[in-house]
Coordinates of C-alpha atoms and ligand atoms in Angstrom, one line a residue:
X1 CA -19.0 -20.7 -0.3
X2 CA -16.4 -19.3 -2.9
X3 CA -13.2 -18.0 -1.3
X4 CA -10.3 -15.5 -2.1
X5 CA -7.0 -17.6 -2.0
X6 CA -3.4 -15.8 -2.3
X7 CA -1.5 -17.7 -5.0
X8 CA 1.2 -15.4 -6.2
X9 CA 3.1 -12.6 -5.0
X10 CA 6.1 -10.2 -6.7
X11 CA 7.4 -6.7 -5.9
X12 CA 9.5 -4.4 -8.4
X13 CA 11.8 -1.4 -7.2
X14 CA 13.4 0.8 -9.1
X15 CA 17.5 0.6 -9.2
X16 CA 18.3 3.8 -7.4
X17 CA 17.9 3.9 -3.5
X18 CA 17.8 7.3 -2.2
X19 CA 19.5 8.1 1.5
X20 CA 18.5 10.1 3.8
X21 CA 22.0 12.0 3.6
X22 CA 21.3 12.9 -0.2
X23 CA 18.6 15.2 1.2
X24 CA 20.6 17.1 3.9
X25 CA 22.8 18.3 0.6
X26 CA 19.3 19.7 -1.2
X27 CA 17.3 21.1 1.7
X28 CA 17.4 22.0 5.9
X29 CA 17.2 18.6 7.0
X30 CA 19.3 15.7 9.0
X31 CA 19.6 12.2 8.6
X32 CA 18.5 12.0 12.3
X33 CA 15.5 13.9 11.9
X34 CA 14.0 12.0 9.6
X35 CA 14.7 8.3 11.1
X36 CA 13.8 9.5 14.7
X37 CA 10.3 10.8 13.1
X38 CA 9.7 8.7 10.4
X39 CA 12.1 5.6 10.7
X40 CA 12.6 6.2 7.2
X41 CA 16.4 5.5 5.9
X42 CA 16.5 5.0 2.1
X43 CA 13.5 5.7 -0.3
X44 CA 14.0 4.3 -4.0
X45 CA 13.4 6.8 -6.9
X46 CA 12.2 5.5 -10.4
X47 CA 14.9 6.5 -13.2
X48 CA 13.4 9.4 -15.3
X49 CA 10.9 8.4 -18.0
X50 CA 10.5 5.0 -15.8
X51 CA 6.7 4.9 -14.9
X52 CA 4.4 3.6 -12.8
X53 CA 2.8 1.1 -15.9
X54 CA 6.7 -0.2 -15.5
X55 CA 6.9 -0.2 -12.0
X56 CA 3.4 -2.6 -12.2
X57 CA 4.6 -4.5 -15.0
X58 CA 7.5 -5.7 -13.5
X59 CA 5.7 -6.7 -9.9
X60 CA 3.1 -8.5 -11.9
X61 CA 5.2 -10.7 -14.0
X62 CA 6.9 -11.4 -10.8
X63 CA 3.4 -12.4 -9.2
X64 CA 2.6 -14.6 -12.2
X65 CA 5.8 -16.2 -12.4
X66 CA 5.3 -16.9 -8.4
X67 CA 1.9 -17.9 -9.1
X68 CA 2.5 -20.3 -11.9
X69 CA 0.0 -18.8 -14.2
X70 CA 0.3 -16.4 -17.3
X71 CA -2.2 -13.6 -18.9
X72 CA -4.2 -15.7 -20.2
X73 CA -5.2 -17.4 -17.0
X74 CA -6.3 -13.9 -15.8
X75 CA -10.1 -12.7 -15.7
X76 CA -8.7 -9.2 -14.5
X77 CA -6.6 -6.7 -12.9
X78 CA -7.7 -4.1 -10.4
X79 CA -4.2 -1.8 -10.0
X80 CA -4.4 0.8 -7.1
X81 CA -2.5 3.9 -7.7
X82 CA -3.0 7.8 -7.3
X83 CA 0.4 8.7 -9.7
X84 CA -1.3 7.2 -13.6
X85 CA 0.7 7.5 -16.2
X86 CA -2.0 9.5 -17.7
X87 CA -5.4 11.6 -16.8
X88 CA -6.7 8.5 -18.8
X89 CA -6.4 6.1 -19.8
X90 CA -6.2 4.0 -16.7
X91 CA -2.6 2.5 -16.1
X92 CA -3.9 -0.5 -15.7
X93 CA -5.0 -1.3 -19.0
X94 CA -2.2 -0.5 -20.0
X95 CA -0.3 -2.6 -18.1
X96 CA -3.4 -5.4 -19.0
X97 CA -1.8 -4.8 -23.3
X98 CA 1.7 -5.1 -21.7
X99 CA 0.8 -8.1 -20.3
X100 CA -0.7 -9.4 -23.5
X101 CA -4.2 -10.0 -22.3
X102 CA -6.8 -9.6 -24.8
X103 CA -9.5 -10.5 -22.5
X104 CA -11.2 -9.9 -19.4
X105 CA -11.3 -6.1 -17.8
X106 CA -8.6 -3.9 -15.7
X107 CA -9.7 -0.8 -14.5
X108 CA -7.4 1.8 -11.4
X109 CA -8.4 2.5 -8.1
X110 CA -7.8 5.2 -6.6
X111 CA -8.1 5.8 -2.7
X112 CA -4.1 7.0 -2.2
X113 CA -2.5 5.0 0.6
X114 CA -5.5 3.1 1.7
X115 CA -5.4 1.9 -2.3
X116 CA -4.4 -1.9 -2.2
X117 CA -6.7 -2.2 0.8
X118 CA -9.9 -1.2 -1.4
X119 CA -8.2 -2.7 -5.0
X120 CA -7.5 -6.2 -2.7
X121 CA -11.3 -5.6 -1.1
X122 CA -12.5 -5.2 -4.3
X123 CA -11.1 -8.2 -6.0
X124 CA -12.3 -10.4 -3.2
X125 CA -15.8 -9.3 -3.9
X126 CA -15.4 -10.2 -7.8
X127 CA -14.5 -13.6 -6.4
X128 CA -17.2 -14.0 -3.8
X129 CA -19.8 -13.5 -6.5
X130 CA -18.2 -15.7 -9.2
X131 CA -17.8 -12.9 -11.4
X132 CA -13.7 -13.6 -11.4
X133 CA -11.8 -16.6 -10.7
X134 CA -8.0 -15.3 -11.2
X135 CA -7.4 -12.0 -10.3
X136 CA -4.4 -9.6 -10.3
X137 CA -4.2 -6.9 -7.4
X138 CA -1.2 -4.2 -8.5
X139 CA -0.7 -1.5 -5.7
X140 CA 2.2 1.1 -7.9
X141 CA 3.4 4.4 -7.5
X142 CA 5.8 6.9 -8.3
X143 CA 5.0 9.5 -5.9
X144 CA 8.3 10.9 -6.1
X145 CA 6.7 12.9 -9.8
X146 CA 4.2 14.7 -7.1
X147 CA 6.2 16.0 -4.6
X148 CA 7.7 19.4 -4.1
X149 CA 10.9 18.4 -3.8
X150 CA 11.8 22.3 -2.0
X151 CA 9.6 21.1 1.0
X152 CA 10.7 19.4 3.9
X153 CA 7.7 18.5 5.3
X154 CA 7.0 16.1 2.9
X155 CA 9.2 15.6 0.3
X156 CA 11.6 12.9 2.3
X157 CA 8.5 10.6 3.4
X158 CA 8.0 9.1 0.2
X159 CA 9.2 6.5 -2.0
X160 CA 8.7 4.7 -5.8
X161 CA 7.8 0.9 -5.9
X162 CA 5.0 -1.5 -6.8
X163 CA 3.5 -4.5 -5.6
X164 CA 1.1 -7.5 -6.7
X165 CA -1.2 -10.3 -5.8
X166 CA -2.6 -13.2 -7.3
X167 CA -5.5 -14.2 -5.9
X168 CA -7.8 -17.1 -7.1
X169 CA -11.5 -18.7 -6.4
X170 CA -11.3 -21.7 -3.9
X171 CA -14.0 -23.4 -2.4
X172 CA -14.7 -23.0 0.9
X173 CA -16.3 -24.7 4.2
X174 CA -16.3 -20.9 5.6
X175 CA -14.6 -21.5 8.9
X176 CA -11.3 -19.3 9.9
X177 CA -8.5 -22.3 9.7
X178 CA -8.7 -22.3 5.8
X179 CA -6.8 -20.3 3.5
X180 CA -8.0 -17.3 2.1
X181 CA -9.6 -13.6 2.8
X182 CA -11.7 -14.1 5.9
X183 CA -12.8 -10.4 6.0
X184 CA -12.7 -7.0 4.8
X185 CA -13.8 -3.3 5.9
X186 CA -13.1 -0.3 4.3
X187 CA -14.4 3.7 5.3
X188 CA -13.4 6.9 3.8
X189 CA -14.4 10.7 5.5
X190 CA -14.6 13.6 3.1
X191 CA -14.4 16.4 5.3
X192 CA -10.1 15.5 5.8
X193 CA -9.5 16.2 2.9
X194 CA -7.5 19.0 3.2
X195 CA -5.3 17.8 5.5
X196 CA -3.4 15.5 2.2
X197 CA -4.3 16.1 -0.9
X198 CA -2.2 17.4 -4.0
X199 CA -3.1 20.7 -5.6
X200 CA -4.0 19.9 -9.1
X201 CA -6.2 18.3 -11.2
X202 CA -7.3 18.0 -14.4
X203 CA -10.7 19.4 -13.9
X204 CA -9.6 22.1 -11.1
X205 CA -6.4 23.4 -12.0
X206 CA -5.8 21.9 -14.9
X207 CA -2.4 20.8 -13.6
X208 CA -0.8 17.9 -12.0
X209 CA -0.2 19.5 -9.1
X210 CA 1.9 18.7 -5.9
X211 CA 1.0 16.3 -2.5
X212 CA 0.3 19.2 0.5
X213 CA -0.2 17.7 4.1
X214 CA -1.0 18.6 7.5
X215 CA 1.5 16.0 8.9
X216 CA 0.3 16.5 12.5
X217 CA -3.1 16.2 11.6
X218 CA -2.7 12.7 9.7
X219 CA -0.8 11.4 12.4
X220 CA -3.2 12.9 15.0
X221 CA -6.2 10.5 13.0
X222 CA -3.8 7.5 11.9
X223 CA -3.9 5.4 15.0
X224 CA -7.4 5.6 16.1
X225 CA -8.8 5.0 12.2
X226 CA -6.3 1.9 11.7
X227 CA -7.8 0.6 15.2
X228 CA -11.2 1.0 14.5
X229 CA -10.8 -1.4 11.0
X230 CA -9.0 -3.8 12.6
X231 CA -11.5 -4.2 15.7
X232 CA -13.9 -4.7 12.9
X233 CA -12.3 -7.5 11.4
X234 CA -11.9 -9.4 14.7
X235 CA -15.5 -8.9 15.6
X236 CA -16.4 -10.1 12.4
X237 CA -14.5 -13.2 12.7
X238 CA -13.8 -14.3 16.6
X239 CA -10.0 -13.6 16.0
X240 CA -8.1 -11.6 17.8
X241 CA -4.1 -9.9 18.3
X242 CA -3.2 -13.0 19.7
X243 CA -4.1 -15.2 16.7
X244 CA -2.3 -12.7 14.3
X245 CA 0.7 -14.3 12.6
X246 CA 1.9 -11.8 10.8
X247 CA 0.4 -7.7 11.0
X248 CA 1.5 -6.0 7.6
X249 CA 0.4 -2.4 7.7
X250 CA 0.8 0.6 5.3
X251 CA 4.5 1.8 5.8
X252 CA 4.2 5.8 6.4
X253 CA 6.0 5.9 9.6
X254 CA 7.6 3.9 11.7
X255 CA 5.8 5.7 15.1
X256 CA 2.4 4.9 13.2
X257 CA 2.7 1.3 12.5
X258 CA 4.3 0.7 16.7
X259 CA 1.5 2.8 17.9
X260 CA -0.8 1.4 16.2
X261 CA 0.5 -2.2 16.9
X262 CA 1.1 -1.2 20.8
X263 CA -2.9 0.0 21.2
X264 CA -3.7 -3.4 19.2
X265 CA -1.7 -5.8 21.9
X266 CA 0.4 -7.2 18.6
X267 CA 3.7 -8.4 19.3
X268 CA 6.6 -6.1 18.2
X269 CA 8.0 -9.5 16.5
X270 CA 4.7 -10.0 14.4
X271 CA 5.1 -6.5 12.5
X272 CA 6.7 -6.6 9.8
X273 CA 8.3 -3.3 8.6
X274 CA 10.0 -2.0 5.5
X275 CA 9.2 2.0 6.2
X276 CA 13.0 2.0 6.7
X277 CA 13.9 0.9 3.3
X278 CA 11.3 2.2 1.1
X279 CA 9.6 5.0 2.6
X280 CA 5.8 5.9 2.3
X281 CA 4.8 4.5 -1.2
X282 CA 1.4 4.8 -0.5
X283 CA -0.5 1.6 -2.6
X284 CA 2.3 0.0 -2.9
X285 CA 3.9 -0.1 0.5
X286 CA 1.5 -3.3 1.6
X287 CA 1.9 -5.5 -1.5
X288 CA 5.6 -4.5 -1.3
X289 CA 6.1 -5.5 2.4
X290 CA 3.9 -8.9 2.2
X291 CA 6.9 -9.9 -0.7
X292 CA 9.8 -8.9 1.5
X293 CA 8.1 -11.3 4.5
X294 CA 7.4 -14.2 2.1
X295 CA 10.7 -14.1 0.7
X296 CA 12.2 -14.1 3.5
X297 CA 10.3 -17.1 5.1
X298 CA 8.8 -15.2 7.5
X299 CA 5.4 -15.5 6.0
X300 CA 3.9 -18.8 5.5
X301 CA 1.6 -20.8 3.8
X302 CA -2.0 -21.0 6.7
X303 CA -0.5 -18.1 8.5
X304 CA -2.9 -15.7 9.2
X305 CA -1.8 -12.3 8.0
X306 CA -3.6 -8.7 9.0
X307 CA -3.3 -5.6 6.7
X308 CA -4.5 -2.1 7.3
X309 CA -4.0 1.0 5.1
X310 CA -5.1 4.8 6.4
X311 CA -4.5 7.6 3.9
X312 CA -5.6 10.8 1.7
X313 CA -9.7 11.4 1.9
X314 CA -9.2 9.8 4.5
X315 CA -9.4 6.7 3.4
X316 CA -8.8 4.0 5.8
X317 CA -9.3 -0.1 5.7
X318 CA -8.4 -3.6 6.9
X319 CA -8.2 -7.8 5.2
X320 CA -7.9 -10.7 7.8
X321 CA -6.3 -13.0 5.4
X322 CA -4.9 -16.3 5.7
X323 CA -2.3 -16.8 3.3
Ligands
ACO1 N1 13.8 17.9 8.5 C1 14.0 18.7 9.6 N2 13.0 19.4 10.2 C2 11.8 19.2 9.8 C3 11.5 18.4 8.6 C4 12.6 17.8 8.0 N3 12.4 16.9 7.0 N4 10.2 18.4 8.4 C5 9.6 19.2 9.3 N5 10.6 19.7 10.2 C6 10.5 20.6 11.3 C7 9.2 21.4 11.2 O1 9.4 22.6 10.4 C8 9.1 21.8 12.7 O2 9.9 22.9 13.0 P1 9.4 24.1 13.9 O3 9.1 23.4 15.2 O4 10.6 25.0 13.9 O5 8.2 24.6 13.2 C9 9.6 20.6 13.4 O6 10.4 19.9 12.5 C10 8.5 19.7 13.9 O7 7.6 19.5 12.9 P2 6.3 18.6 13.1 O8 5.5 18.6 11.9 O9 5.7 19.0 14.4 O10 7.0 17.2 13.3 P3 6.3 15.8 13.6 O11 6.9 15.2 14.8 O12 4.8 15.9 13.6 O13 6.7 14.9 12.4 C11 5.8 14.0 10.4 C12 6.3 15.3 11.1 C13 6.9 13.0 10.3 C14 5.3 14.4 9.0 C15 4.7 13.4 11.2 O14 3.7 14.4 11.5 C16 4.0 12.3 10.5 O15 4.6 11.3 10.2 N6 2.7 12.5 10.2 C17 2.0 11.4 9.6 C18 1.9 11.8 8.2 C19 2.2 10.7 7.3 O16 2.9 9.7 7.5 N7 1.7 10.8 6.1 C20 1.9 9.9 5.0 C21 0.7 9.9 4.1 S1 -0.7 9.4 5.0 C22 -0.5 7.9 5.4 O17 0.1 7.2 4.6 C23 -1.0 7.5 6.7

């Protein structure tokens, strides 16, 4: 069988880190609330007319280069965002030009913070049914051009950043100990969606709009959505929380990701976290995290790595990878 093998990964965040204490001059809020709800400290803010087609472009070159590969060794590039540069295009053919591939496809996905979960579930089906071989998997945002920056509730949970995989065809025996994406599940519900959505469209409002959420309500559906993707990929596979190297989870709050991780029987030590440096960038937070762990040594060749993502729809998913 034909497997989905990580071979490159890269991260991009733009220059200006944002503290919590630069909100308590703007609005009614404390540097204390915010970690002891969120664990949220800094959030980085892309520069003005810095995009999210820059953002990308900058974590896939750094995925390439990490790779070993260039754009011509690409068949395609699925890039997860909910923040495009425009209605349409989609940002990643743009990025795709950048990039100076004048072959293969690149189309967005869109599924808000649940969105490298479904762009990374979606390249792994390419692979599985040899319609890819070399794949690049962008998660970028800039979230911080959608939120209304006058409310509290929101506006200091989010962050600006981007993130990318590599991933490539290798043959496979099928069995757990080899490298690669041993499974995926992904669900979405309709009838949340007004619990976090933004309020403009082009084809309702004709607007951009701003992101609105019920934060309560999310977090009241978080934990029990993340565990019910993650049971599926043990039962699909024999593995379970004890096996799990490494558990890299969307970054929206800090009391998600231990909750989640407590109800799961994970290790504190196996979670890795970055909510406290970058905030909630929704697609990006997971691509972003995985660099910060392999960087850092933490993550390792044959370890076997779980992501999960819950956001906006809801959407809500899970990959049992070894990387
Ligand atoms: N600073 C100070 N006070 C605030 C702030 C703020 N930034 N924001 C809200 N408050 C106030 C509220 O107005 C409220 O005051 P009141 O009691 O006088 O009405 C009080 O704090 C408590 O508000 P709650 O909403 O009950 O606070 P809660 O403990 O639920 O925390 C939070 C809010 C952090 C948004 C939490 O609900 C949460 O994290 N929810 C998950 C949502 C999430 O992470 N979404 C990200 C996108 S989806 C995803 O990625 C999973």
């Amino acid at each position: 069988m034909i497997r989905s093998v990580i071979t490159g990964c890269g991260s991009y965040l733009p220059a200006k880190a944002m503290s919590n204490a630069e909100f308590e001059e703007r609005i009614d809020t404390s540097d204390e609330w915010i970690v002891q709800r969120t664990g949220i400290r800094q959030r980085h803010i892309a520069a003005e007319g810095e995009t999210t087609a820059d953002l990308a472009e900058n974590a896939a070159r750094a995925a390439m280069k990490s790779a070993g590969i260039s754009a011509a060794d690409l068949d395609l590039i699925v890039l997860a965002t909910s923040t495009p540069n425009n209605t349409f295009p989609a940002t990643a053919v743009e990025v795709q030009h950048r990039l100076g591939m004048d072959h293969g496809a690149a189309f967005d996905m869109q599924a808000v913070c649940s969105g490298f979960v479904f762009a990374l579930t979606t390249a792994d089906q390419f692979i599985r049914t040899g319609q890819a071989k070399r794949i690049l998997v962008i998660g970028a945002e800039t979230f911080s051009r959608i939120l209304d920056w006058e409310d509290r509730t929101t506006c200091v949970l989010f962050g600006d950043g981007a993130g990318a995989l590599v991933v490539e065809a290798a043959d496979s025996e099928g069995n757990v100990e080899e490298r690669g994406i041993l499974t995926t599940h992904l669900r979405s519900d309709g009838s949340h969606k007004e619990k976090l959505y933004v309020d403009g469209g082009p084809s309702s409002t004709r607007t951009v709009g701003y992101l609105r959420m019920e934060g309560k309500e999310v977090f009241r559906h978080a934990v029990g959505m993340i565990t019910d993707v993650i049971t599926a990929a043990y039962e699909a596979t024999g593995l379970s929380s004890d096996d799990i190297d490494w558990f890299v989870p969307h970054q929206a709050n800090k009391r998600i990701i231990d909750g989640s991780a407590k109800k799961l029987g994970i290790a504190p030590e196996k979670v890795v976290t970055t909510v406290d440096m970058h905030g909630n960038t929704s697609a990006a937070s997971i691509p972003l995290a995985l660099d910060v762990a392999v960087k850092d040594g933490r993550i390792q060749k044959g370890d076997l790595v779980l992501l999960e993502a819950m956001g906006g729809g809801f959407t809500w998913g899970s990959i049992l990878l070894r990387w």
